[in-house]
Coordinates of C-alpha atoms and ligand atoms in Angstrom, one line a residue:
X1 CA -91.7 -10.3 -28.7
X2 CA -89.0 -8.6 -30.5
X3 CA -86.6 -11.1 -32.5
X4 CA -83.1 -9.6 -32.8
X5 CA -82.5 -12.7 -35.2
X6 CA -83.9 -11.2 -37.9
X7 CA -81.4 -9.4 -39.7
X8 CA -78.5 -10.4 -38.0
X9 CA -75.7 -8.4 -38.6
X10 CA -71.9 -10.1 -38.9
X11 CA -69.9 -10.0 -35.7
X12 CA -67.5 -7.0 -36.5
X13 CA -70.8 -5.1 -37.8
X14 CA -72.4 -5.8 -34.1
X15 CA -69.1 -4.5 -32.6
X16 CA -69.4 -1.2 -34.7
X17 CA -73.0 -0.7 -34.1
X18 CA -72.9 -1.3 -30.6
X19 CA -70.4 1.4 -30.1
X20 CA -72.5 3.9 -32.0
X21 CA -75.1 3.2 -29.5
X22 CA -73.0 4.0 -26.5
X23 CA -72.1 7.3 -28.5
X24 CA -75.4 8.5 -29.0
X25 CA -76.6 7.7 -25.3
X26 CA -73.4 9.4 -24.2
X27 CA -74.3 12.5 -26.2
X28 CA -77.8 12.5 -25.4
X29 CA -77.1 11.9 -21.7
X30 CA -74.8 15.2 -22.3
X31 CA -76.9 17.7 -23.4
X32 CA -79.3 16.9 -20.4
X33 CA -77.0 16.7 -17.5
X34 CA -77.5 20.3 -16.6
X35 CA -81.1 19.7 -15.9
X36 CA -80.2 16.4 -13.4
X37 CA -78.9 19.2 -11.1
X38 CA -81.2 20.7 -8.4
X39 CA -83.3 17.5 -9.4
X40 CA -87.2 17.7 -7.9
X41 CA -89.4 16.0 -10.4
X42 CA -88.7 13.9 -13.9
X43 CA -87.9 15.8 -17.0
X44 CA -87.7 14.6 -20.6
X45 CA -84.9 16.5 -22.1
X46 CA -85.5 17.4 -25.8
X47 CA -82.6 18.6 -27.8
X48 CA -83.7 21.2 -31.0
X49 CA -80.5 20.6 -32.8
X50 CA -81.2 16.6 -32.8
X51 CA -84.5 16.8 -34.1
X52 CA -83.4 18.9 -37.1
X53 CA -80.6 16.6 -37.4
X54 CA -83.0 13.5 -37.5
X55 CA -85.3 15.0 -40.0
X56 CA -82.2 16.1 -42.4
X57 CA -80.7 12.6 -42.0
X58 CA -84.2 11.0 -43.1
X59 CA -84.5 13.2 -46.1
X60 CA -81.5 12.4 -47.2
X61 CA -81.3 8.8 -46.4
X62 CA -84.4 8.8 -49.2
X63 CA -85.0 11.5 -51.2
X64 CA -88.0 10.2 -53.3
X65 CA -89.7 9.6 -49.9
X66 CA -91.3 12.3 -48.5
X67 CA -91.9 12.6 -44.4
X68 CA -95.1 12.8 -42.6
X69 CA -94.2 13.1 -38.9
X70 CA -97.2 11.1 -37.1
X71 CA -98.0 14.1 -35.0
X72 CA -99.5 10.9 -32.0
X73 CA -95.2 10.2 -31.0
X74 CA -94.7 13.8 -29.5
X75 CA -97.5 16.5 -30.7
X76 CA -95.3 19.3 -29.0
X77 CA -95.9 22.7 -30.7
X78 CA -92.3 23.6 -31.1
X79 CA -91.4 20.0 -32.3
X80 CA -93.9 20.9 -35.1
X81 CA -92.4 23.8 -35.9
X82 CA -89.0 22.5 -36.0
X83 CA -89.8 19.9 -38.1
X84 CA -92.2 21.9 -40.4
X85 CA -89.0 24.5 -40.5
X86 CA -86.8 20.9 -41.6
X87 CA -89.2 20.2 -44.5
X88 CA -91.3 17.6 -42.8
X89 CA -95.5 17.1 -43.5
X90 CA -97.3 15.6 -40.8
X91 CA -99.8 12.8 -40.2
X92 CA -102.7 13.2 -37.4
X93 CA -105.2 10.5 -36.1
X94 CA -107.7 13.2 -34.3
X95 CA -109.3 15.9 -34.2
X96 CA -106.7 17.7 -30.9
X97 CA -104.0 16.7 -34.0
X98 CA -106.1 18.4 -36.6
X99 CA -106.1 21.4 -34.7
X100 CA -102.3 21.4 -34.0
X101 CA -102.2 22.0 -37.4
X102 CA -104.5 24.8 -38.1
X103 CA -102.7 26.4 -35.2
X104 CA -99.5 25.8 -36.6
X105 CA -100.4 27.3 -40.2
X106 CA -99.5 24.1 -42.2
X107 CA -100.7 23.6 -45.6
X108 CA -103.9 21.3 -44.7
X109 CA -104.0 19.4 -48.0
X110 CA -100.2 18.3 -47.1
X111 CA -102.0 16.5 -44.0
X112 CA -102.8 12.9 -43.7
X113 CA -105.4 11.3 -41.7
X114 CA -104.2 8.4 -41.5
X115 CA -106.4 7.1 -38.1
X116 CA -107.9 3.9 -39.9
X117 CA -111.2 4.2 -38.2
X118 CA -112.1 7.9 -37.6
X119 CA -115.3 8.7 -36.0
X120 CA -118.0 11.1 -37.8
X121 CA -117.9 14.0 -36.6
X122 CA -114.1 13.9 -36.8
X123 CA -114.7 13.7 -41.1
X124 CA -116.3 16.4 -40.7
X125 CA -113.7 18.5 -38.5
X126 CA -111.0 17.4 -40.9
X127 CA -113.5 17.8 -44.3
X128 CA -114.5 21.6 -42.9
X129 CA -110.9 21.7 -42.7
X130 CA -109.8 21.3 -45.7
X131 CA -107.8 18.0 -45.5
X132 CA -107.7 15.5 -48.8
X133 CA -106.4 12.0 -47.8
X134 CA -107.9 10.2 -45.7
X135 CA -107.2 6.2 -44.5
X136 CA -109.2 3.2 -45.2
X137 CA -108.9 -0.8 -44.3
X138 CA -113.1 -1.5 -44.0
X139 CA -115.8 -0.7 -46.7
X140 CA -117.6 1.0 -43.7
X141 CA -115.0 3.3 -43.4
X142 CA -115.6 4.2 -47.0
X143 CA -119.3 4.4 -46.6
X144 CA -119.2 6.6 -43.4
X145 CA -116.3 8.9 -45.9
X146 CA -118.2 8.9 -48.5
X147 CA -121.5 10.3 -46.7
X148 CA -119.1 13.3 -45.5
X149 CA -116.8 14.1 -48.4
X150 CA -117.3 12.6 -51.4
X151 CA -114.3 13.7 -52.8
X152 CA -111.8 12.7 -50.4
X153 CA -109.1 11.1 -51.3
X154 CA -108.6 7.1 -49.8
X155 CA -105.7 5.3 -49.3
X156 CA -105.9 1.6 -48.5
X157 CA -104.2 0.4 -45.5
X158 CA -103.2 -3.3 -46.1
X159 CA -101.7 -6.0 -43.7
X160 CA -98.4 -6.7 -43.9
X161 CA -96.2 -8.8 -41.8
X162 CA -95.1 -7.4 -38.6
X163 CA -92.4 -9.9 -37.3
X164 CA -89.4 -8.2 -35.7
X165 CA -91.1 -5.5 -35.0
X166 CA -91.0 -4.2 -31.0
X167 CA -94.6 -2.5 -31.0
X168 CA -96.5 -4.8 -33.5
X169 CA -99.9 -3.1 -34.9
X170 CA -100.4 -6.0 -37.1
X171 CA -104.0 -7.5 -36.2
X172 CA -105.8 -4.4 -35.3
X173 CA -105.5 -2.8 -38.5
X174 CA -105.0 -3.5 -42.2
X175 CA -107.3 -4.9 -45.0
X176 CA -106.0 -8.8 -45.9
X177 CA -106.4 -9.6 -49.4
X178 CA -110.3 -10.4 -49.6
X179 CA -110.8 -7.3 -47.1
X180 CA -108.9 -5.2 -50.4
X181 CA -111.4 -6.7 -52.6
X182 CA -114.4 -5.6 -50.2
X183 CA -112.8 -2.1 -50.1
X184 CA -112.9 -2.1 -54.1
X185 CA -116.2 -3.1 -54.5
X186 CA -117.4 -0.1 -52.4
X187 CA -115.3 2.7 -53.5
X188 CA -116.4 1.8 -57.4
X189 CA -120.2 1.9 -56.2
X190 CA -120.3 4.8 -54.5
X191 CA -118.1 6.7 -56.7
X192 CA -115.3 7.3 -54.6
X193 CA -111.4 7.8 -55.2
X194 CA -109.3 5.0 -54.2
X195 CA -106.1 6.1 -55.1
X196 CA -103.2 5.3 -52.7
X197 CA -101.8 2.5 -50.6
X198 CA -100.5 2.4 -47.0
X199 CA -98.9 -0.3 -44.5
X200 CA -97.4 0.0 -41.2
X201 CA -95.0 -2.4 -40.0
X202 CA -94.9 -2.3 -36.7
X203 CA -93.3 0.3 -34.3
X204 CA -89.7 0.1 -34.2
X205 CA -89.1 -2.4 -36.7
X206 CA -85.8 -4.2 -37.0
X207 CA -86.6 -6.4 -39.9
X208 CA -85.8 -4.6 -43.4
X209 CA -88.1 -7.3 -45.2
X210 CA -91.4 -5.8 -44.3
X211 CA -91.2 -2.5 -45.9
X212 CA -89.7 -5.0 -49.0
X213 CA -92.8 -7.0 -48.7
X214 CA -95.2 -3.9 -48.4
X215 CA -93.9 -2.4 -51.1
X216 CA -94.4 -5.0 -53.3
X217 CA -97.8 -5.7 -52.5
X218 CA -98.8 -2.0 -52.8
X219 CA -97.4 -2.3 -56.1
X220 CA -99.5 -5.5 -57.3
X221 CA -102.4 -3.4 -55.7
X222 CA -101.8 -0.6 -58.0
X223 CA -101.7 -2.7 -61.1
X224 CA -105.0 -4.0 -59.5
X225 CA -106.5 -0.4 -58.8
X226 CA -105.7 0.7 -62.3
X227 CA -107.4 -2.7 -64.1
X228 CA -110.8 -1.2 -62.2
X229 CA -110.3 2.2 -63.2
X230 CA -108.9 3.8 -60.5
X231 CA -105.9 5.9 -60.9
X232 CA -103.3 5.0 -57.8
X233 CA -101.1 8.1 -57.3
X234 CA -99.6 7.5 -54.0
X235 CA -97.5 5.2 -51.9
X236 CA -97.4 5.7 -48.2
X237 CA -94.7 3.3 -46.3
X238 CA -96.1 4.3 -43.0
X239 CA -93.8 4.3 -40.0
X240 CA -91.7 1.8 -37.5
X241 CA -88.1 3.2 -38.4
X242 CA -86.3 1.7 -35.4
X243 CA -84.2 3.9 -32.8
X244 CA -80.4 2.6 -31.9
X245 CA -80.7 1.3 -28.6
X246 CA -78.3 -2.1 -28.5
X247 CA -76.4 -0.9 -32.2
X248 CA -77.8 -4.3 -33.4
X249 CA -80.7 -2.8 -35.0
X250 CA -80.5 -1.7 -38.8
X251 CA -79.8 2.4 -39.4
X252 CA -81.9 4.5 -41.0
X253 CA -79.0 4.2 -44.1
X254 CA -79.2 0.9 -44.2
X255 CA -83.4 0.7 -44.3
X256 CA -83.6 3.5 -46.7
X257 CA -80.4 1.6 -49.1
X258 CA -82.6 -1.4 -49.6
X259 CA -86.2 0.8 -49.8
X260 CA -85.1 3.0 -52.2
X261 CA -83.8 -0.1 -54.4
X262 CA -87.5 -1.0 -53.8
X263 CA -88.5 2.0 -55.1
X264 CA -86.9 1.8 -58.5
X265 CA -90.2 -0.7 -59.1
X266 CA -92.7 2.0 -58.5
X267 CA -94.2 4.0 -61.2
X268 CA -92.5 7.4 -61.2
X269 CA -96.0 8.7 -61.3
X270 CA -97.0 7.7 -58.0
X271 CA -96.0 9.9 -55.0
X272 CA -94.1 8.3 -51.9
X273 CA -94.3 9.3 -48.6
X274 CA -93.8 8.0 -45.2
X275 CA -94.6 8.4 -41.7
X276 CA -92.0 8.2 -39.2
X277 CA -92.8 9.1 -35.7
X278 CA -90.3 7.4 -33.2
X279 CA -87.6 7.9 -35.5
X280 CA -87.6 11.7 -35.9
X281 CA -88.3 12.2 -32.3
X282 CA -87.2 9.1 -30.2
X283 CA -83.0 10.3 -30.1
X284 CA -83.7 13.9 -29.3
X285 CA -85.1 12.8 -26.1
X286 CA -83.6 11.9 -22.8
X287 CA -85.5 10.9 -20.0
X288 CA -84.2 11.8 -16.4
X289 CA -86.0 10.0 -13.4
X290 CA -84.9 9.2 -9.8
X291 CA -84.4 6.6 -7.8
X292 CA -87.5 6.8 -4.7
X293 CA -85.7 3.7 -3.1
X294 CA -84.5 0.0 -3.0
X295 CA -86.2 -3.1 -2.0
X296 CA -85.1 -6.2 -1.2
X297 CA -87.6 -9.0 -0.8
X298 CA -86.3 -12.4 0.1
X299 CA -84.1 -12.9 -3.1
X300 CA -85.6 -10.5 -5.3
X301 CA -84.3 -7.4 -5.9
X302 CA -86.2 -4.2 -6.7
X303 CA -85.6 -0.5 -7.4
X304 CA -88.5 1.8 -7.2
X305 CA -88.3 4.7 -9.9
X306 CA -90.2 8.7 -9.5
X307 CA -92.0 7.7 -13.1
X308 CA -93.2 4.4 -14.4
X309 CA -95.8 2.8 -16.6
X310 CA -98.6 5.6 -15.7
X311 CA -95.4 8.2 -16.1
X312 CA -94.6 7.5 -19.6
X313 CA -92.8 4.1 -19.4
X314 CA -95.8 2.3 -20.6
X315 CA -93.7 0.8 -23.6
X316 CA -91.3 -0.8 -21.2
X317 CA -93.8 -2.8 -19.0
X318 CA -94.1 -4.9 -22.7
X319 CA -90.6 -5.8 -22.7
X320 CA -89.5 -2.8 -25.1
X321 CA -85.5 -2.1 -25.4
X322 CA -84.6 0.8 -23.1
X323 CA -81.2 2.0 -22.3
X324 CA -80.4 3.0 -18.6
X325 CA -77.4 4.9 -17.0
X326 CA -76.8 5.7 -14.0
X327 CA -74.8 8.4 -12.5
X328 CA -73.5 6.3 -9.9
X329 CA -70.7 4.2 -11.2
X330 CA -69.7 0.5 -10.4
X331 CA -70.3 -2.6 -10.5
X332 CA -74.0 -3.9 -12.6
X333 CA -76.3 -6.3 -11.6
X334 CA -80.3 -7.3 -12.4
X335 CA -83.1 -5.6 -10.7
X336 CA -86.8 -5.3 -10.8
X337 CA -87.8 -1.6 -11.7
X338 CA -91.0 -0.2 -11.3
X339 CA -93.0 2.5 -11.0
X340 CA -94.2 4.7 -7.7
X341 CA -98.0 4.3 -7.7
X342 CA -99.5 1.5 -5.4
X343 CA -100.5 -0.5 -9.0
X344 CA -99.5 -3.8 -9.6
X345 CA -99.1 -3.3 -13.5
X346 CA -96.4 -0.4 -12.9
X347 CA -93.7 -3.1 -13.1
X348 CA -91.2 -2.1 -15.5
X349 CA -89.1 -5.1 -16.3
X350 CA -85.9 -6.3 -15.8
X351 CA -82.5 -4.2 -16.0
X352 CA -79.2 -3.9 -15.2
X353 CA -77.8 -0.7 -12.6
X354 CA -74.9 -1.0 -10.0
X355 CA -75.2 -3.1 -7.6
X356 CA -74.9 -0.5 -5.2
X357 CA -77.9 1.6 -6.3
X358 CA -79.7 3.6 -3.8
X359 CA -82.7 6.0 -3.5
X360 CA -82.4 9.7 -4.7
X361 CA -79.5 8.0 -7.0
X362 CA -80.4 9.7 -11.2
X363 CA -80.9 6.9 -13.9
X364 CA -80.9 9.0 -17.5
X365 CA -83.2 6.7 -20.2
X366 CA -81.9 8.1 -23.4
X367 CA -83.8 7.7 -26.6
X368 CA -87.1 8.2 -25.2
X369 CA -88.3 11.5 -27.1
X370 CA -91.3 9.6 -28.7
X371 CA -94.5 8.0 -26.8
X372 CA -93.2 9.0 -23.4
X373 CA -94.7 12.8 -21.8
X374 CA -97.5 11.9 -24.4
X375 CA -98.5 8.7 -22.9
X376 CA -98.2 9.8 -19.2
X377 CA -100.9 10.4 -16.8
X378 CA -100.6 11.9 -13.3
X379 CA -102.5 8.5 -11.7
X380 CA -101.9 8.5 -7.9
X381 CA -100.7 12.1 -7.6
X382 CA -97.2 11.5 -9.1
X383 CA -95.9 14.0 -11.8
X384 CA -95.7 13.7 -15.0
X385 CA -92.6 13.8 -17.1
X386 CA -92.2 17.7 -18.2
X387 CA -90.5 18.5 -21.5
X388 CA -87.3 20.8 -21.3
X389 CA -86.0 21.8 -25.0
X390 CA -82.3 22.9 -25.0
X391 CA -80.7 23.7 -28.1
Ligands
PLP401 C1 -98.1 5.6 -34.9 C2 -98.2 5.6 -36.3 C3 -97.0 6.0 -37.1 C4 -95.7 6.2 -36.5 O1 -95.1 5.0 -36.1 P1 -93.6 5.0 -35.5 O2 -93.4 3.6 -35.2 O3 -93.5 6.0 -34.4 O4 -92.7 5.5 -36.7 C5 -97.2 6.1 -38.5 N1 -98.4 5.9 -39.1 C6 -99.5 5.5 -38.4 C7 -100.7 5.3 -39.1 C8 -99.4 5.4 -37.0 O5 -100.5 5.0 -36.3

């Protein structure tokens, strides 16, 4: 699934980013130790100071790039109001999202829906609510938009590649070339302001070219827009700005360095904005969990964790990169983790802990701020991750 070849980076370059890596796990695992002591139940640690830190790092990686945090990666009311404190705008897909926002006092016409396919009487929750932009990629989408609020604002989400990218999203979403023209054809019939382009290139993306190539095509699609009468006024370059979890995957510097080159393209007139979820969120977080015990079944070789798939650690039953530490020392090997329900699917892959692992031992899973407590269910009676913010 994911293809570290892409973008390969020179040997001494590997080196270097693979020690930043250990750093940053080392300094996430240390402002969570104190809550591995007197250890009952699995705790996502969430550190205020790194999520203004992310946020200040993004702005300034890209200053013609505004950030819309995609509210879906960690909807936390305080993480809101850190990052709304830090400058950032925000980027819902429901109607629970549109309410964080009302009850965090945002400015509602700085909000994007960006939820492809939104259902009715959501429109209407976000249309009574005041918010402007709203995503397409099908001419229903326009219709059942345009019924609602005809003066929305609609920004066209097109396909772009997705290759190197750990999460894809490619397939599900995003109009392909004839879909743009179908989307077109609507919006000039019933009236209806087309006037911004979107693509999402998969979550954690490693592979610089796909913003390159979205770019690009949002720019042809502009010239396009503007041949039909429409006036395009805004860019959005979506999300997928990867985490640092081997060092081999590019920086936020080094995305933004060849993006903002990009940019130089782009009419001045047209506003740019982005969506980064994992990336603002993902390194403030630090997972601890617990060992419940060891297996050993003929050869294979399994260690059975207090959370799993159902517990927030869905993205690592698809092979996602994870880091894990833990606080016993010695020797590595391989083992089988999983989960502790009775499910078959709460597998969590294959990783490497001492040899000598055994049951109540702590494993810390740094850079899991994002898509973890928000994805976990209490199936089979076993608790969920709870969020502890430290400064
Ligand atoms: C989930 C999502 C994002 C955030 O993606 P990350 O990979 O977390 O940066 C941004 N935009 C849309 C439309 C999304 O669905």
């Amino acid at each position: 699934m994911t293809d570290l070849a892409v973008n390969r980076l020179p040997t001494s370059a590997q080196a270097e980013g693979r020690l930043v890596a250990e750093q940053d796990a080392r300094d996430q695992i240390a402002f969570s130790a104190a809550h591995a002591e007197n250890y009952h139940e699995p705790v996502l640690v969430v550190s205020r100071q790194r999520l203004r830190i992310n946020a200040q790092r993004f702005i300034a990686a890209m200053p013609r790039v505004r950030p819309h945090f995609a509210v879906k990666a960690n909807p936390d009311p305080e993480i809101l109001g850190i990052f709304q404190q830090e400058g950032t705008c925000f980027e819902v897909a429901s109607i629970a999202e549109i309410d964080a926002m009302l009850k965090l006092g945002t400015n509602m016409k700085t909000v994007f829906y960006s939820n492809p396919i939104k259902s009715p009487a959501s429109i209407k929750h976000a249309a009574a609510n005041d918010i402007v932009w709203y995503c397409v990629d099908t001419p229903q989408e326009v219709e059942k938009i345009a019924a609602i609020k005809p003066d929305a604002k609609l920004y066209l989400r097109i396909e772009v590649s997705n290759e190197g990218s750990s999460w894809p999203l490619a397939g599900k979403f995003g109009a392909s070339p004839q879909g743009v023209e179908a989307i077109i054809e609507i919006s000039e019939k019933l009236d209806m302001q087309l006037c911004g382009v979107t693509f999402h290139v998969g979550s954690q993306c490693t592979n610089i070219n796909n913003w390159v190539e979205g770019i690009r095509a949002a720019n042809n699609i502009f010239t396009h827009l503007s041949e039909n009468g429409f006036s395009p006024e805004l860019l959005n370059l979506g999300g997928g700005y990867p985490l640092q979890f081997t060092g081999q995957e590019p920086s936020i510097e080094a995305i933004a360095a060849v993006i903002n080159h990009e940019l130089d393209a782009v009419p001045e007139h047209i506003q740019v904005m982005a969506e980064p979820g994992r990336y603002l969120v993902g390194s403030a977080g630090c997972l601890i969990t617990q060992v419940v015990g060891i297996a050993t079944r003929d050869s294979a070789r399994w260690v059975y964790l207090d959370t799993g798939v159902y517990g927030g650690l869905m993205e690592l039953s698809q092979s996602f990169p994870a880091t894990m530490v833990s606080q016993r020392t010695g020797e590595a090997g391989v083992w089988t983790l999983a989960g502790p329900t009775c499910d078959s699917i709460d597998v969590l892959g294959d990783h490497r802990l001492p040899v000598n692992t055994q049951a109540e031992d702590i494993i810390y899973m740094p850079n899991l701020g994002a898509y973890c407590t928000t994805c976990a269910s209490d199936f089979n009676g076993f608790p969920t991750p709870k969020m502890q913010m430290v400064d």
